[in-house]
Each structure stands twice: as structure tokens, then as C-alpha cells.
PDB file of C-alpha atoms in Angstrom:
ATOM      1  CA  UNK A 108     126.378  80.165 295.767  1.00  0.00           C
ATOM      2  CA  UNK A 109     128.403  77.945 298.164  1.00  0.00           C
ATOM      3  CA  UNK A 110     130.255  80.673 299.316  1.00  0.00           C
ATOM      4  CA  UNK A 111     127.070  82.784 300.450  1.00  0.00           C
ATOM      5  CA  UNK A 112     125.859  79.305 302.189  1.00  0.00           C
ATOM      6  CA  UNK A 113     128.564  78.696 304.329  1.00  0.00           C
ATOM      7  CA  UNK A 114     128.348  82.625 305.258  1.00  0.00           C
ATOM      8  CA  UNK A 115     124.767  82.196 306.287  1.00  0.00           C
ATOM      9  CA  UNK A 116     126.188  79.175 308.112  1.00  0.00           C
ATOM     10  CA  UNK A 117     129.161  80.788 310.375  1.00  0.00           C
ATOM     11  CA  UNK A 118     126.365  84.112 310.805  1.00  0.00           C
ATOM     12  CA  UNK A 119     123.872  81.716 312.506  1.00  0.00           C
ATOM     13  CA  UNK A 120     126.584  79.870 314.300  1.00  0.00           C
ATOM     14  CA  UNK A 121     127.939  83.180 315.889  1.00  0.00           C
ATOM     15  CA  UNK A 122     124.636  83.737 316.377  1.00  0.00           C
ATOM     16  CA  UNK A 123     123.786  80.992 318.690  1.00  0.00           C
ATOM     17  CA  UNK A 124     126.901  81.480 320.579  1.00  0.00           C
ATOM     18  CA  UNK A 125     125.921  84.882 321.038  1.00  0.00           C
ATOM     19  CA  UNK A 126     122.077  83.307 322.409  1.00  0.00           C
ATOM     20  CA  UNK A 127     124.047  80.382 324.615  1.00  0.00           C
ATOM     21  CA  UNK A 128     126.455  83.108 326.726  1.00  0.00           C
ATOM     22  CA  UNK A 129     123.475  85.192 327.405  1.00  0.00           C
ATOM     23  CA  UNK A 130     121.707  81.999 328.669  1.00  0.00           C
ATOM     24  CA  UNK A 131     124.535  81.446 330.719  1.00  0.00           C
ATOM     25  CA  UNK A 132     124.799  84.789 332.019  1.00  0.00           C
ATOM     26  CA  UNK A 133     120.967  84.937 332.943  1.00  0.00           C
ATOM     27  CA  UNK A 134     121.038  81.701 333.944  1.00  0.00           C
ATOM     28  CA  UNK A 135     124.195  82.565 337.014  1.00  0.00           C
ATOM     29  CA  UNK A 136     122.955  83.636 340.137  1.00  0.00           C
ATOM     30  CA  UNK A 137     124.268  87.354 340.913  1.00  0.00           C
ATOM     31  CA  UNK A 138     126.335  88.128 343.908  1.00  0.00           C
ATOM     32  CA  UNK A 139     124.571  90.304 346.400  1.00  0.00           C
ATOM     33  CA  UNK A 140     126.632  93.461 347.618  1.00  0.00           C
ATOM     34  CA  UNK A 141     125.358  95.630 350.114  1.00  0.00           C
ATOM     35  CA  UNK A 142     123.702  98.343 348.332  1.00  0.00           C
ATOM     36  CA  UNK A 143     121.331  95.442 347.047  1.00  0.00           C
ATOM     37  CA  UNK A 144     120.761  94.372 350.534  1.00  0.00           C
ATOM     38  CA  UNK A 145     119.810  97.846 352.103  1.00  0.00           C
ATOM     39  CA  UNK A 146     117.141  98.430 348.712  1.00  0.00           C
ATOM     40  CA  UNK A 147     115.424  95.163 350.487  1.00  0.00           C
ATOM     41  CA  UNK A 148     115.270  92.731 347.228  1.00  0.00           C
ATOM     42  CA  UNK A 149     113.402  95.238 344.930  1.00  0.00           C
ATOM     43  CA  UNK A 150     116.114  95.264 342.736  1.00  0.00           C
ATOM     44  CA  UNK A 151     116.980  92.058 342.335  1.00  0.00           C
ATOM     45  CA  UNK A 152     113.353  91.309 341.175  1.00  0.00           C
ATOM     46  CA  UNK A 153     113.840  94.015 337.940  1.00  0.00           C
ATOM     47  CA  UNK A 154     117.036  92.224 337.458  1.00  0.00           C
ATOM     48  CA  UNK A 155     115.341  89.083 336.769  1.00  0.00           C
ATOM     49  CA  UNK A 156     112.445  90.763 335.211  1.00  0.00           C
ATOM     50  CA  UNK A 157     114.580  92.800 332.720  1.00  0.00           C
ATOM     51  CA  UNK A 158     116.856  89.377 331.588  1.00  0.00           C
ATOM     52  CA  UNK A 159     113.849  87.613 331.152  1.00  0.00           C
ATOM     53  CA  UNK A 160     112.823  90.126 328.897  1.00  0.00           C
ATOM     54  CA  UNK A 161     116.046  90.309 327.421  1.00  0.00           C
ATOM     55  CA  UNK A 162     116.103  86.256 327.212  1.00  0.00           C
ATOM     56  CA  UNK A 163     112.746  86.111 325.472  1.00  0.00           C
ATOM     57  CA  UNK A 164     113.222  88.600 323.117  1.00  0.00           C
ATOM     58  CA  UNK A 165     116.750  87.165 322.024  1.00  0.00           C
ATOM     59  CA  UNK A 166     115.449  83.874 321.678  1.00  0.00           C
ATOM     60  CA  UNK A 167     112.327  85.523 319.484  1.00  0.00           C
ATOM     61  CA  UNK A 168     115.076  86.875 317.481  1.00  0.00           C
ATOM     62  CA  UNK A 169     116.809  83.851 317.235  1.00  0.00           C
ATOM     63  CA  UNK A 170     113.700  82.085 315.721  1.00  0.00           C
ATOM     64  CA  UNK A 171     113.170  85.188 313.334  1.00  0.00           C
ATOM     65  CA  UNK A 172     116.910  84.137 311.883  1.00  0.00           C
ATOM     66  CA  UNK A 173     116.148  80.781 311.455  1.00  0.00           C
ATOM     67  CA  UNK A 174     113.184  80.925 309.702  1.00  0.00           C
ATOM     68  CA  UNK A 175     114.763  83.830 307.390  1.00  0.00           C
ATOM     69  CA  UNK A 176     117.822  81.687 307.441  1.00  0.00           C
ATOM     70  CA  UNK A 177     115.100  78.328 306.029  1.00  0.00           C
ATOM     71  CA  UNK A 178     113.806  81.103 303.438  1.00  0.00           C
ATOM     72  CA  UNK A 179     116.862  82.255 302.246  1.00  0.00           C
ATOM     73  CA  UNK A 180     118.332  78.377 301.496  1.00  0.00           C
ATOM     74  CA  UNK A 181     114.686  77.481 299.897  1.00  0.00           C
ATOM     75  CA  UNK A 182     115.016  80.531 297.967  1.00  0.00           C
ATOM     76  CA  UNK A 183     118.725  79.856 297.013  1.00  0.00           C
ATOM     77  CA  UNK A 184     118.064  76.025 296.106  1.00  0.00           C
ATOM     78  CA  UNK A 185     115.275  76.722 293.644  1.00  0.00           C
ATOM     79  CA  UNK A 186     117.100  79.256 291.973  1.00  0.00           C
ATOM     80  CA  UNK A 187     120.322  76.961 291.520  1.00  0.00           C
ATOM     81  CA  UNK A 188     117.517  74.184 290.835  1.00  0.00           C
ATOM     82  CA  UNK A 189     116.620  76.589 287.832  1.00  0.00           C
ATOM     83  CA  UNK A 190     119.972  77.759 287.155  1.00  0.00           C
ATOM     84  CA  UNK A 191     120.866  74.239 286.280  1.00  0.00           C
ATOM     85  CA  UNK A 192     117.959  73.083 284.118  1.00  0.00           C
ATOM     86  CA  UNK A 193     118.308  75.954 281.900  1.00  0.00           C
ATOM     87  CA  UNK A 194     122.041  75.054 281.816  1.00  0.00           C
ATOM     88  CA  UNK A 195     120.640  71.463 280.394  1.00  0.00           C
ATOM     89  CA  UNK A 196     118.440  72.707 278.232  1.00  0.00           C
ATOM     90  CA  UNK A 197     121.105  74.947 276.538  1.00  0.00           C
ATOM     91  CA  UNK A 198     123.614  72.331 276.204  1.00  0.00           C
ATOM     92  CA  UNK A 199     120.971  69.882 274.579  1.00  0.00           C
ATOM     93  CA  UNK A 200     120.534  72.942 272.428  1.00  0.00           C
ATOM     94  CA  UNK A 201     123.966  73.405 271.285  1.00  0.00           C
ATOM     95  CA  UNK A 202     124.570  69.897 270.508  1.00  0.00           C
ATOM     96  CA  UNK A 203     121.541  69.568 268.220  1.00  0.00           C
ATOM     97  CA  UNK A 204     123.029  72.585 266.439  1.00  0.00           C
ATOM     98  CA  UNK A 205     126.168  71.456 266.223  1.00  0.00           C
ATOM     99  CA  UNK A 206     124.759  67.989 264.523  1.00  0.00           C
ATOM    100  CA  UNK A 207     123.022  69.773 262.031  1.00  0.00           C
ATOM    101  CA  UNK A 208     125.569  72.290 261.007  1.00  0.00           C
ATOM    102  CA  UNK A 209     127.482  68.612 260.715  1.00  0.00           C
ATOM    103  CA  UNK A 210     124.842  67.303 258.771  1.00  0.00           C
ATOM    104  CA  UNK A 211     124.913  70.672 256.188  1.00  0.00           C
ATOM    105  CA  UNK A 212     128.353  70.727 255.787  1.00  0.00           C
ATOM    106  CA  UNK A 213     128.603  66.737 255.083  1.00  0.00           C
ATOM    107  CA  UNK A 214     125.762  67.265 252.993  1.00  0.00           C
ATOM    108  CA  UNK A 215     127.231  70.297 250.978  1.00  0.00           C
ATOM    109  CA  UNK A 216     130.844  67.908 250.616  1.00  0.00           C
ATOM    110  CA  UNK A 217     128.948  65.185 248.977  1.00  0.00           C
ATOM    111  CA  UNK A 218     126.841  67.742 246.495  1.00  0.00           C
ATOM    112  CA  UNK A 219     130.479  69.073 245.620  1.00  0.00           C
ATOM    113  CA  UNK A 220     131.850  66.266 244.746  1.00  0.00           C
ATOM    114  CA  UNK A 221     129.214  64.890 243.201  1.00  0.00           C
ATOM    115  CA  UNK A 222     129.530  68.461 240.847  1.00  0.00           C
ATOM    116  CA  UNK A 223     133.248  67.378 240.157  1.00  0.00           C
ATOM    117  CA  UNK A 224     132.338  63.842 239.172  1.00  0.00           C
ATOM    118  CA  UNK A 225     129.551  65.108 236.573  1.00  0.00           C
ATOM    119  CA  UNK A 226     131.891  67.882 235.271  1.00  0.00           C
ATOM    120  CA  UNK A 227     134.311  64.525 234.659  1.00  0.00           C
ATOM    121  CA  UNK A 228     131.842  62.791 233.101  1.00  0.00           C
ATOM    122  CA  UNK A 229     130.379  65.909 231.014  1.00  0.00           C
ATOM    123  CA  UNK A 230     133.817  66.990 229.573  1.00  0.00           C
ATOM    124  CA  UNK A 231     134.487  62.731 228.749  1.00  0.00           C
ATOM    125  CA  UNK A 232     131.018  62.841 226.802  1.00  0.00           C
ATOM    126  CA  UNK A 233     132.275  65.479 225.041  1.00  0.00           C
ATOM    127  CA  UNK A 234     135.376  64.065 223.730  1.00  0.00           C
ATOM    128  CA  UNK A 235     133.586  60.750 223.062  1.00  0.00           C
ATOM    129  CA  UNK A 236     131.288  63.475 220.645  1.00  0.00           C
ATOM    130  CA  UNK A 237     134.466  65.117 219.157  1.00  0.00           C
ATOM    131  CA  UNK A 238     136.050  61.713 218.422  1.00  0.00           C
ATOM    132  CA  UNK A 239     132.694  60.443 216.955  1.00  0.00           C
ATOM    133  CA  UNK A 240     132.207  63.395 214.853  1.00  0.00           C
ATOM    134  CA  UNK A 241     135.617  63.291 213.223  1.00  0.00           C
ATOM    135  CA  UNK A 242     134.867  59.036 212.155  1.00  0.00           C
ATOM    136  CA  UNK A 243     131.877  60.147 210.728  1.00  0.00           C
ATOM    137  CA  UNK A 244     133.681  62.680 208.444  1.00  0.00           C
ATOM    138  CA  UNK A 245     136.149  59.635 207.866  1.00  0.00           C
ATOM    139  CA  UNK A 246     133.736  57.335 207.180  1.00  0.00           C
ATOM    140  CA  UNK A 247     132.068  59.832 205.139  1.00  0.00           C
ATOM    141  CA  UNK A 248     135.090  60.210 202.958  1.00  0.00           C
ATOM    142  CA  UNK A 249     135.684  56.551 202.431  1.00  0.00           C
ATOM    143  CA  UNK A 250     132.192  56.527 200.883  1.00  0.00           C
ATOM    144  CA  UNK A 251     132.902  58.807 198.407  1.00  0.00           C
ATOM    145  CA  UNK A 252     135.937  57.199 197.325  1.00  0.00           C
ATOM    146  CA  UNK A 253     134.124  53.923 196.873  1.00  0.00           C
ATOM    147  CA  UNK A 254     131.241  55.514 195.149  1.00  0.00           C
ATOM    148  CA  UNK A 255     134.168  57.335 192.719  1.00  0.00           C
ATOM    149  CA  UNK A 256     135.293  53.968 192.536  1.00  0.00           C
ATOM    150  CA  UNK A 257     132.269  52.248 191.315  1.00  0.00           C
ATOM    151  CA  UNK A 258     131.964  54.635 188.590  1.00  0.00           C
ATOM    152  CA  UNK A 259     135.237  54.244 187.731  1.00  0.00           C
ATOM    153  CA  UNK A 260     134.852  50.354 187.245  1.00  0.00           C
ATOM    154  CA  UNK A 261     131.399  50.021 185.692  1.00  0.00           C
ATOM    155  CA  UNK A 262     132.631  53.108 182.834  1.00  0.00           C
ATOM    156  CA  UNK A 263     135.333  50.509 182.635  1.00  0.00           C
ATOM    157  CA  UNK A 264     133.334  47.890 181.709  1.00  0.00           C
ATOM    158  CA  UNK A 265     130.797  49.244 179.995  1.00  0.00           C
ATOM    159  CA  UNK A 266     133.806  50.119 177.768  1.00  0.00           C
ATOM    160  CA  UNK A 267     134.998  46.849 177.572  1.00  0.00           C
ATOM    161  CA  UNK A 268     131.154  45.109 176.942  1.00  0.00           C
ATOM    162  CA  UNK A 269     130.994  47.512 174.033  1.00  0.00           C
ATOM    163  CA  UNK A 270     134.405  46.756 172.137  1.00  0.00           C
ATOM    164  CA  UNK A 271     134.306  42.727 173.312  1.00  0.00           C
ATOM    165  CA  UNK A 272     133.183  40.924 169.972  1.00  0.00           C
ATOM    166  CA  UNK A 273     133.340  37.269 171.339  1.00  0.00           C
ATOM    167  CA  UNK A 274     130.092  36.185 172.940  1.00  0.00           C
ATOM    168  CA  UNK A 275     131.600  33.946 175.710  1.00  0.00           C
ATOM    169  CA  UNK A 276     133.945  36.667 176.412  1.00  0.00           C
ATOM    170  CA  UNK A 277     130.796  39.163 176.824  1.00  0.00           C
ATOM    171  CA  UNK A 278     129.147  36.605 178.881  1.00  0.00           C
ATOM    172  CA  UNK A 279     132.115  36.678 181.360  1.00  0.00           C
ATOM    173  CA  UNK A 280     133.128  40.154 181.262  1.00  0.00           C
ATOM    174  CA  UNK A 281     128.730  40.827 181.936  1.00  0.00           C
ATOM    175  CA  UNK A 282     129.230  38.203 185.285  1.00  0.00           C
ATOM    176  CA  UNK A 283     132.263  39.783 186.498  1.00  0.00           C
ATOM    177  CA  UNK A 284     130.483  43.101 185.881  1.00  0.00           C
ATOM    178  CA  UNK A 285     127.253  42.338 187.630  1.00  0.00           C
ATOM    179  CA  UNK A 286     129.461  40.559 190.686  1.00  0.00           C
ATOM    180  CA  UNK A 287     131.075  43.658 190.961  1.00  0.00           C
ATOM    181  CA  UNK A 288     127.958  45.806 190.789  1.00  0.00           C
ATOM    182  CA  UNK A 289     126.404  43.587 193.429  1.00  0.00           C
ATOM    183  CA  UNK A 290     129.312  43.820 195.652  1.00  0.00           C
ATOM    184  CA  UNK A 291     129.868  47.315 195.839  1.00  0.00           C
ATOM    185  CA  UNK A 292     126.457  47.653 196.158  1.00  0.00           C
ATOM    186  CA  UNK A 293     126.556  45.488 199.402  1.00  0.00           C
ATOM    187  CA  UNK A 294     129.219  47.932 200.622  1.00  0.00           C
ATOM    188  CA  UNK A 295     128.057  50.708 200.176  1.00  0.00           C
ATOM    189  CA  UNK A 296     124.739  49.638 202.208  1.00  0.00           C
ATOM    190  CA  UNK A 297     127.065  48.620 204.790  1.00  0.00           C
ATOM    191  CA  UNK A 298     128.218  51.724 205.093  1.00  0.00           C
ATOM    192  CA  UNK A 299     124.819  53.683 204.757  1.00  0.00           C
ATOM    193  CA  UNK A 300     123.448  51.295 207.919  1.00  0.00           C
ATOM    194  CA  UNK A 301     126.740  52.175 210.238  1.00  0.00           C
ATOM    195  CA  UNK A 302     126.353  55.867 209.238  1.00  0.00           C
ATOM    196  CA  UNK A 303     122.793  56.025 210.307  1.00  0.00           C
ATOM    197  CA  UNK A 304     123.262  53.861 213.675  1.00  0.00           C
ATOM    198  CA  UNK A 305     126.031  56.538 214.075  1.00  0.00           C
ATOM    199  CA  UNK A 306     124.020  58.892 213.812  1.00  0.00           C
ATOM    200  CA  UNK A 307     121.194  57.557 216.230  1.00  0.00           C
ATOM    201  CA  UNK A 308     123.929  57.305 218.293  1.00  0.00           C
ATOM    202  CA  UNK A 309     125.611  61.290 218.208  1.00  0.00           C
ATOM    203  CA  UNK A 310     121.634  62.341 218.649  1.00  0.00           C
ATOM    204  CA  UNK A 311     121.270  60.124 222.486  1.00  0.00           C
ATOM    205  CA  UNK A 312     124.714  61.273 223.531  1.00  0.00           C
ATOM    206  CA  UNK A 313     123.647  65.286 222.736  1.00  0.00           C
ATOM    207  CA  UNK A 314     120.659  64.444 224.899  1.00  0.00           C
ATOM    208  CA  UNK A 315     122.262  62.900 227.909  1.00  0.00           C
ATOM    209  CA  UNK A 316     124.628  65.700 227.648  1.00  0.00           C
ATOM    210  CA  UNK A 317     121.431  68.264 227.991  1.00  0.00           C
ATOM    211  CA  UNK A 318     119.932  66.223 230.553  1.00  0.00           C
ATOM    212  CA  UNK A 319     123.321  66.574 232.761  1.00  0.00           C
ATOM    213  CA  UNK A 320     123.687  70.488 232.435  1.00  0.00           C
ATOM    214  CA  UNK A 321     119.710  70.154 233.909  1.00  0.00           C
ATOM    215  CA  UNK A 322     121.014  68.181 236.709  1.00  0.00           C
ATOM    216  CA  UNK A 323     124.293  70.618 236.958  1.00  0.00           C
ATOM    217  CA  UNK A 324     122.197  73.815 237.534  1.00  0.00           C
ATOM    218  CA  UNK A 325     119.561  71.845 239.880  1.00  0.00           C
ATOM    219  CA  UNK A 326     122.463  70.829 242.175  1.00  0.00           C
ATOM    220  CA  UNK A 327     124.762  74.005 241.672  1.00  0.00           C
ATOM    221  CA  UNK A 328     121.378  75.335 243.332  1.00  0.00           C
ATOM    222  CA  UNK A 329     121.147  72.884 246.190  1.00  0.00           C
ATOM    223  CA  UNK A 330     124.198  73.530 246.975  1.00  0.00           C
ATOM    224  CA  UNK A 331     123.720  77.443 246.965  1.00  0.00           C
ATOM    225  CA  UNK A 332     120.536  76.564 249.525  1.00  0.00           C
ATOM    226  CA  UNK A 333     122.969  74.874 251.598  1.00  0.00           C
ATOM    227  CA  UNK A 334     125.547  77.541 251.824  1.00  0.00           C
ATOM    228  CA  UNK A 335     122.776  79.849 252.505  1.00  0.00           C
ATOM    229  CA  UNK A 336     121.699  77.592 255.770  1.00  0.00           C
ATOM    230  CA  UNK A 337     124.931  76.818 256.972  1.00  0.00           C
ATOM    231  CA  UNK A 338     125.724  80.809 256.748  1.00  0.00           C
ATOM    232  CA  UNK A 339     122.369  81.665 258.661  1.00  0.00           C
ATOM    233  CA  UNK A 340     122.872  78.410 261.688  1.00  0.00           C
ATOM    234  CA  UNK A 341     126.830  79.910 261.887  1.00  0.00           C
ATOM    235  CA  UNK A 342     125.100  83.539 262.813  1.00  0.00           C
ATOM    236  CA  UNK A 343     122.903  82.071 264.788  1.00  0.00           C
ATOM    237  CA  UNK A 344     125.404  80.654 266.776  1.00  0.00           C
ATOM    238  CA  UNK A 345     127.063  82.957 267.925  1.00  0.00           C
ATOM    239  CA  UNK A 346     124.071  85.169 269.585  1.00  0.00           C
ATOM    240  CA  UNK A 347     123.336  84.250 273.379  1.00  0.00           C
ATOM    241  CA  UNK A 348     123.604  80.815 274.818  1.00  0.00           C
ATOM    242  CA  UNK A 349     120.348  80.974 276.039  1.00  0.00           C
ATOM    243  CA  UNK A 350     118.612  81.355 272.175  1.00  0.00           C
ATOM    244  CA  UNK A 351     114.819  80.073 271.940  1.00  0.00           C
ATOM    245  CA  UNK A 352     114.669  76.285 270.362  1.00  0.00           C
ATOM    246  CA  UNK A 353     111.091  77.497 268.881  1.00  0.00           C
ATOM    247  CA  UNK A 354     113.330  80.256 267.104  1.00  0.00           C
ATOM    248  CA  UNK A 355     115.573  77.538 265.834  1.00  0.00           C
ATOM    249  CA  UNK A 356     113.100  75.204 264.557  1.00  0.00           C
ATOM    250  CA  UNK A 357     111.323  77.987 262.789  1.00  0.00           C
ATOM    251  CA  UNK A 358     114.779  79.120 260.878  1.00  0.00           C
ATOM    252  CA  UNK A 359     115.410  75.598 260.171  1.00  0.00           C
ATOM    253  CA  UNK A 360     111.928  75.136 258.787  1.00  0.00           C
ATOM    254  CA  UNK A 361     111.783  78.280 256.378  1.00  0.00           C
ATOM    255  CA  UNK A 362     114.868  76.798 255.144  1.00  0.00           C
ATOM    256  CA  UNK A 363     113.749  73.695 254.091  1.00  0.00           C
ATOM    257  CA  UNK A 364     110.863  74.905 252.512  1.00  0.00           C
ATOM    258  CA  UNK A 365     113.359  77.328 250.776  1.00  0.00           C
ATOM    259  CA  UNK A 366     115.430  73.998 249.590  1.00  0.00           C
ATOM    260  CA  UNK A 367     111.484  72.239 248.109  1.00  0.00           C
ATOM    261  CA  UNK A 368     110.743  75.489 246.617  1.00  0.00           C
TER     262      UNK A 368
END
């Protein structure tokens, strides 16, 4: 564009060069030879006639160029005018894309992660399950050996409260008896209460765990959405520079009505 100015400029410079020598030339007074003399001034008068014509109708010309010259810049300076606001408006364009494909991809990073961290947590739930599950079965096993072993002692005693003649020595042997009783009584309770609270327990941790896979598949499908977007704003990136921003809105619109869906 500043080339084709500055040619406009040197044509209407030669131009009035051109207009100023023929000024100059009508302008000089012409010397009179003989011939002119002996045709008694007649043709000296169509001289002057025919350069004023000529002088008029260059400087009519000259005013043509000028005001096509006026039209021309005009003409050029709203089109560079237009040139560069549609330059603006694309490069405001681009950098709004390019924040929100930053925003997606920042926003896909953290979903990720956050996946990793609740696998973590999922497979550490899991052992904390396993590991409970094999106490119970321990715990379960100790109460059967003190249940064989309170069988064991009161046969025992009954044995001995039947072949015991002596009346004091009943009377102890039927204390000791009942002590025991009452004891292993207490323990076993003990261990009925902190098998049940176990229990209560296993059941809350098998819920948190199905209330985490919910949450996996919910995000694994964010996340999918997000792909999805970031795929469709990289296509539509590389089209034309000079893209609709109605267009864009409306893609980035359906997809987050995809992503509440």
C-alpha cells in the first residue's frame, strides 16, 4: 500500500512538471521570422489561440488527476482503515481461544490427577478391607477357642463339685466356679461387642468404596467431555484466521451444555 502511494506521488509530480514547462513555453514570447511578418499577424493570433486551448485543457486535466488522485488515497485509506480493524478483531479472537484451550487443558490436568489420587485412595481402602477381613477371621478363631475353653473348665468342675464330699471345699470349688463362669462370660461379650462394631465398620467402608467408583465414572466422563472440546477448539483453529466469533461462541456453548447434560 505504501508502495502504490508514493507511485501516485512521483505520477502527479511528473505530472506537474509536465503542466509548469508548458506554462513556460506558452507563457515565452515567440520570435517573429519573416514568413510571419508577410501573413500580417494572422498567425500569430491562432498561435495564441491554439496554446490557450492547449493551456486550458492541460490544466482541466490536471484538476481531473487531482481529484482522481484525492479519490484514489480516500479510497486506499478506508480500505487499510478496514484492513486493520479486522486485523484487531482477529487477534482479540485468537487470544480468547488460546485462553480457553488453556483453561481446558488446565482443567483436564487437574481432573487427571484428581483420577490418580482417588485410584490411590480406592486401592488403600481396599487393603484397609483385606486387612480387616483377615482380624475378623482371627478374632473369630480366638472366640472359639475360648468358648472350647469354657466348656472345658466348667465339665471340669462340674466333675470336681460332684466327687468333692467336704462342704467348705464345695463352697469354694462353687465360688471359683461361678468367678470363672462370670469371667469368661465378660469376655466373651467383649468380644461379641468388638465383632459387631467391626462389622458396622467393614459395612461404611464397602459404601464409601461404592460411592468413589460413582464419583470415578462421573469424572472419567468429565474428562471425556473435555477431551472432546479441546479436540473440536484444536480443529477449529486451524481453519481461516478470519473465523466468525458468533461461530465460536455457539461451539463453545453446545459444549457446555454437552458437559450439564
Amino acid at each position: 500500500m505504501k508502495r502504490s502511494s508514493l507511485h501516485h506521488e512521483n505520477t502527479f509530480e511528473r505530472e506537474r512538471e509536465r503542466d509548469f514547462f508548458s506554462n513556460i513555453l506558452v507563457s515565452c514570447p515567440r520570435k517573429k521570422y519573416p514568413q510571419d511578418l508577410d501573413m500580417g499577424g494572422c498567425t500569430s493570433k491562432q498561435e495564441r489561440r491554439s496554446m490557450r486551448s492547449v493551456k486550458e485543457t492541460s490544466t482541466e486535466k490536471s484538476r481531473e488527476r487531482r481529484i482522481m488522485r484525492r479519490e484514489m488515497d480516500e479510497r486506499e485509506k478506508l480500505l487499510f482503515d478496514q484492513l486493520r480493524e479486522a486485523e484487531r478483531e482477529w487477534r482479540k479472537e485468537r487470544k480468547k481461544l488460546r485462553e480457553e484451550v488453556k483453561r481446558l487443558r488446565k482443567k483436564v490436568e487437574e481432573r487427571e490427577e484428581a483420577k490418580a489420587t482417588t485410584t490411590e485412595e480406592r486401592e488403600y481402602w481396599k487393603w484397609v478391607i483385606e486387612e480387616m477381613c483377615v482380624e475378623r477371621a482371627v478374632r473369630d478363631e480366638a472366640v472359639e477357642k475360648w468358648k472350647q475353653l469354657y466348656l472345658a473348665i466348667k465339665n471340669e468342675l462340674d466333675h470336681l463339685i460332684i466327687h468333692t464330699t467336704s462342704s467348705s471345699g464345695e463352697a469354694i470349688m462353687q465360688r471359683t466356679l461361678e468367678e470363672e463362669e462370670e469371667e469368661a462370660y465378660k469376655t466373651m461379650e467383649e468380644l461379641r461387642d468388638e465383632v459387631r462394631v467391626k462389622e458396622g465398620t467393614i459395612e461404611t467402608l464397602k459404601e464409601k468404596i461404592a460411592l468413589m467408583d460413582r464419583q470415578k465414572y462421573e469424572k472419567e466422563r468429565e474428562i471425556d467431555i473435555l477431551r472432546q472440546s479441546l479436540r473440536i477448539l484444536g480443529s477449529k483453529k486451524n481453519k481461516k484466521k478470519g473465523a466468525s466469533f458468533a461461530s465460536l461462541n455457539l461451539l463453545i456453548l453446545k459444549t457446555k451444555c454437552v458437559e450439564c447434560t
